PDB file of C-alpha atoms in Angstrom:
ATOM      1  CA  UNK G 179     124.983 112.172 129.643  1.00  0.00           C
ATOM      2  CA  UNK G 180     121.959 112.186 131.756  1.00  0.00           C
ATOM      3  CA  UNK G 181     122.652 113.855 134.801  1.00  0.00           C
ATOM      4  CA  UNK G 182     119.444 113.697 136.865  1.00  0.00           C
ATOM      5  CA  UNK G 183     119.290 111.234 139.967  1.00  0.00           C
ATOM      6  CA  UNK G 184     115.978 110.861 142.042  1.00  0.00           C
ATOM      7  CA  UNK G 185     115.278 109.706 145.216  1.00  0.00           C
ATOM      8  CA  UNK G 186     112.757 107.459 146.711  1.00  0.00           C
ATOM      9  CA  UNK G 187     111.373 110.597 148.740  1.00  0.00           C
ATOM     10  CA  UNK G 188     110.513 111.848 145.005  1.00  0.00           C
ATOM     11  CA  UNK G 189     113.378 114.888 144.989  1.00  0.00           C
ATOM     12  CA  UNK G 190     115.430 115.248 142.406  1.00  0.00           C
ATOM     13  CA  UNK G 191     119.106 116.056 141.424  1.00  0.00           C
ATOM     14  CA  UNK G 192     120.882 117.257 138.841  1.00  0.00           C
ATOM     15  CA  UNK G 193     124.721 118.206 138.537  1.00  0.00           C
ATOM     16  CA  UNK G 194     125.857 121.660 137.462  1.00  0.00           C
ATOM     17  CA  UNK G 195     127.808 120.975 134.338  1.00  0.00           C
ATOM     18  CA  UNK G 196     131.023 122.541 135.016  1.00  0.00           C
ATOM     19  CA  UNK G 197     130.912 122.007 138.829  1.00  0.00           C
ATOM     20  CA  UNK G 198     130.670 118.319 139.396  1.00  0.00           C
ATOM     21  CA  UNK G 199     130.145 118.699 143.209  1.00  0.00           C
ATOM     22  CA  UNK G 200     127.618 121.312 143.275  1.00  0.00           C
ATOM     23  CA  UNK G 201     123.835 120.569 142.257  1.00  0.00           C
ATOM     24  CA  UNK G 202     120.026 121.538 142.248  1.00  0.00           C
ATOM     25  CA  UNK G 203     117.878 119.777 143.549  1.00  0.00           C
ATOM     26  CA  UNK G 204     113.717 120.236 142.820  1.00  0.00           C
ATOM     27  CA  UNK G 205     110.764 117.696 143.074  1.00  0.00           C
ATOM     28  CA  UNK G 206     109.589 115.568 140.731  1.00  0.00           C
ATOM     29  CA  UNK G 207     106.741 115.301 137.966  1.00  0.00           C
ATOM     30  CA  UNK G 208     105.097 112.036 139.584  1.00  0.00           C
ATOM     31  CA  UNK G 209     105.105 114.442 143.208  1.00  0.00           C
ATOM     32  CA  UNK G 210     103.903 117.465 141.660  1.00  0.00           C
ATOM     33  CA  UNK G 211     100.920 115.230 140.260  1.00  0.00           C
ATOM     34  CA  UNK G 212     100.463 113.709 143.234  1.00  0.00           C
ATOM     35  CA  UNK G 213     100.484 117.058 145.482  1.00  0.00           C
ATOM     36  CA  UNK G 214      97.831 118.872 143.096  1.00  0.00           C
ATOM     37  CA  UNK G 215      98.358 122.926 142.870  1.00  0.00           C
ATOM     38  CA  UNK G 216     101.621 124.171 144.948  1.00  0.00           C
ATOM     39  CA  UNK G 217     100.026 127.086 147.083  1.00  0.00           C
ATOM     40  CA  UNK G 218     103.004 127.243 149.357  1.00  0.00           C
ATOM     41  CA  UNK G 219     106.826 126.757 149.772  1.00  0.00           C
ATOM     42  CA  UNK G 220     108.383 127.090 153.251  1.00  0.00           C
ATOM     43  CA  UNK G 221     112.412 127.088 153.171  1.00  0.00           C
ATOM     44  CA  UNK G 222     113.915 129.272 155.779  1.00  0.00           C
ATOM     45  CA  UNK G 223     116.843 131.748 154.988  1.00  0.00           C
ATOM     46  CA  UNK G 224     118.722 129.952 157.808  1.00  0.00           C
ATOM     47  CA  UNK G 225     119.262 126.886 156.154  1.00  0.00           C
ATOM     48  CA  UNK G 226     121.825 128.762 153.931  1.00  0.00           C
ATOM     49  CA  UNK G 227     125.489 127.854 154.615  1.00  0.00           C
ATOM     50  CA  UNK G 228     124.513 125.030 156.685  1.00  0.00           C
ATOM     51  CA  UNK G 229     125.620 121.450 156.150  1.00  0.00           C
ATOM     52  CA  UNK G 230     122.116 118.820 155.995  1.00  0.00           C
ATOM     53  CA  UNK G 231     122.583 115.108 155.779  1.00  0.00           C
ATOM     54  CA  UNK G 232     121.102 112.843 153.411  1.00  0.00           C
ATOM     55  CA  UNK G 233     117.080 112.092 154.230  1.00  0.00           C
ATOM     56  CA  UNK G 234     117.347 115.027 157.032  1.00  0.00           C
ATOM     57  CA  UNK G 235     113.965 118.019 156.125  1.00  0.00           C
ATOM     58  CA  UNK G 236     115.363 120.984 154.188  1.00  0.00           C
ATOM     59  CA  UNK G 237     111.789 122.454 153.880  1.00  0.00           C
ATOM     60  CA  UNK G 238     107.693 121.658 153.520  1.00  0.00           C
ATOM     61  CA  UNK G 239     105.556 122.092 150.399  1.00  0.00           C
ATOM     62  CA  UNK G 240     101.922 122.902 150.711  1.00  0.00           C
ATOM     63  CA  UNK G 241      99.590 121.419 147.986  1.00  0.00           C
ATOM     64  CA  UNK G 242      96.023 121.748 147.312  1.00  0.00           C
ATOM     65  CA  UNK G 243      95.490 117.992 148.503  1.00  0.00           C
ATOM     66  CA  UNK G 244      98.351 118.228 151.410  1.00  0.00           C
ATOM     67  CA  UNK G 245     101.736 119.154 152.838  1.00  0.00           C
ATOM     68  CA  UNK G 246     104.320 117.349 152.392  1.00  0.00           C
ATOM     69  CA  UNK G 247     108.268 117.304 153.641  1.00  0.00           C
ATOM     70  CA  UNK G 248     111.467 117.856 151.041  1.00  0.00           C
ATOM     71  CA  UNK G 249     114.372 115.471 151.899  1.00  0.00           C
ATOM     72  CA  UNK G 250     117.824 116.159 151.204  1.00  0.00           C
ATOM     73  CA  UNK G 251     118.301 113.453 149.104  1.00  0.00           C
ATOM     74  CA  UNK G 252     122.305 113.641 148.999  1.00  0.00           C
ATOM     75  CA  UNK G 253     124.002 115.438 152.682  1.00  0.00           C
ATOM     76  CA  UNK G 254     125.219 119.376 151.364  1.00  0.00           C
ATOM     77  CA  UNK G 255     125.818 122.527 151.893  1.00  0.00           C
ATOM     78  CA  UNK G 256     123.318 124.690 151.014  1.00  0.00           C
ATOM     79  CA  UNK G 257     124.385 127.688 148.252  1.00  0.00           C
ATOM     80  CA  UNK G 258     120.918 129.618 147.341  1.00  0.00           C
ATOM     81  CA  UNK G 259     117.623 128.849 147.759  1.00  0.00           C
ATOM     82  CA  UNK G 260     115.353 129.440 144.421  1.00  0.00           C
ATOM     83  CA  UNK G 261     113.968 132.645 146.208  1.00  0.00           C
ATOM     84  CA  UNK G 262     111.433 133.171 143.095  1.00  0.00           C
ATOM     85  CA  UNK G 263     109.453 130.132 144.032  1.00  0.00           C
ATOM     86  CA  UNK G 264     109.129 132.029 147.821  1.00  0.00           C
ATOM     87  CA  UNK G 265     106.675 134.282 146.682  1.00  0.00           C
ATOM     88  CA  UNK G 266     105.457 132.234 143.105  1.00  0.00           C
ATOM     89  CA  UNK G 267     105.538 128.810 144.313  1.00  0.00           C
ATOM     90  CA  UNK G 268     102.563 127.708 141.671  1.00  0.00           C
ATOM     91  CA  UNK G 269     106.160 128.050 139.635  1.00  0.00           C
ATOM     92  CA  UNK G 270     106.953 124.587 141.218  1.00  0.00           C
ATOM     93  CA  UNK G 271     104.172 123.427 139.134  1.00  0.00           C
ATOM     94  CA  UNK G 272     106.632 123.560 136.144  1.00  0.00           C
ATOM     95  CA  UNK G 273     110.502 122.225 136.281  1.00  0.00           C
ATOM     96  CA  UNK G 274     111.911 124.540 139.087  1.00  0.00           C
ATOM     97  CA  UNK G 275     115.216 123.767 141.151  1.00  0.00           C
ATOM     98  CA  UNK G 276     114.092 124.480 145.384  1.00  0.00           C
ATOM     99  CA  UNK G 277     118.044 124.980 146.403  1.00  0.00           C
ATOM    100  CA  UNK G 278     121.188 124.643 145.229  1.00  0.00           C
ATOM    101  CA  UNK G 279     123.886 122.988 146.969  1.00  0.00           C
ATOM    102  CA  UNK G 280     127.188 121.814 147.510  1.00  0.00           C
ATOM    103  CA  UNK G 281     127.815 117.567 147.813  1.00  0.00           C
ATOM    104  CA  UNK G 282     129.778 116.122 150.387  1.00  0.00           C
ATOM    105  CA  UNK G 283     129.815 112.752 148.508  1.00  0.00           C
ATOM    106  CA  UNK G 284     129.651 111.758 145.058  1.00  0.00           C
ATOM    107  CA  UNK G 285     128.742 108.788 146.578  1.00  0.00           C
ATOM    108  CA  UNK G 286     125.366 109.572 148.389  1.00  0.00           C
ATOM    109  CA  UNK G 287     124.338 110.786 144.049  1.00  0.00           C
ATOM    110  CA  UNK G 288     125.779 107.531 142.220  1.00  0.00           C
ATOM    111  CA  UNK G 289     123.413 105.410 144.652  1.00  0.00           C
ATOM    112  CA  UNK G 290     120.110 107.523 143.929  1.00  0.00           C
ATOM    113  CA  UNK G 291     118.102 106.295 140.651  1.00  0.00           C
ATOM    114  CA  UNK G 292     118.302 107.155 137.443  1.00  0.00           C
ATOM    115  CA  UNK G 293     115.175 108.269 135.072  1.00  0.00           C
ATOM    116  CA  UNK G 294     114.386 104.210 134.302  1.00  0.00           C
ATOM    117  CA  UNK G 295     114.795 103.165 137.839  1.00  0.00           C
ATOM    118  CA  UNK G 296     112.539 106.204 139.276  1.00  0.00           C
ATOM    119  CA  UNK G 297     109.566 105.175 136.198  1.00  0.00           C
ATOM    120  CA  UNK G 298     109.501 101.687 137.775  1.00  0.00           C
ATOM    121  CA  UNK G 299     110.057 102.618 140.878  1.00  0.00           C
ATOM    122  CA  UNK G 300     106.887 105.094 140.783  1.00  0.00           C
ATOM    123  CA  UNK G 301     104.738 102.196 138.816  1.00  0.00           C
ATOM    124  CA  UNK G 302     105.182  99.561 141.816  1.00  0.00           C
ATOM    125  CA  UNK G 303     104.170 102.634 145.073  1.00  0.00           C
TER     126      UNK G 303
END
């Protein structure tokens, strides 16, 4: 079972295996292509604990070519924050998670696209 969503915003998702309401959540290949080199990640300590909504800013990603914003792309609490990317962030540059959270709604993930879906989506922007 494929267990990786991803979001129009280009985050993904994937589902711990043995916790089915907690996840990690990362950015995709087509951003990280898009973005060029990852020189900086900015996610604050704070967010930690705290409940974000679905689409809300959890952090911002610097880039060679630009910054850009990470959307939540399912509302959680958030467990951890990949604190190895803090001070390596070029690490994004391979298949890192950004946080780890806990899902309010099952929901919010079964709506988000699968691998297919996110190919064609990415083909058509």
């Amino acid at each position: 079972m494929n267990n990786l969503r991803y979001s129009k915003n280009h985050e993904w998702i994937r589902l711990e295996q043995n916790e089915k309401n907690k996840a990690y959540i990362g950015i995709s290949t087509f951003a990280k292509k898009e973005l060029g080199d990852i020189v900086y990640l900015d996610v604050e300590n704070s967010i930690i604990g705290k409940e974000i909504k679905e689409g809300k800013v959890f952090g911002t990603i610097e880039a060679v070519k630009t910054v850009s914003d990470l959307f939540m792309p399912v509302s959680g609490y958030i467990i951890e924050i990949n604190k190895e990317l803090l001070s390596k962030p070029e690490l994004l540059n391979k298949n890192s998670w950004i946080i780890r959270i806990k899902m309010l709604d099952i929901k919010e993930y079964n709506k988000l696209m699968s691998l297919e879906e996110y190919k064609k989506y990415t083909t058509i922007i």
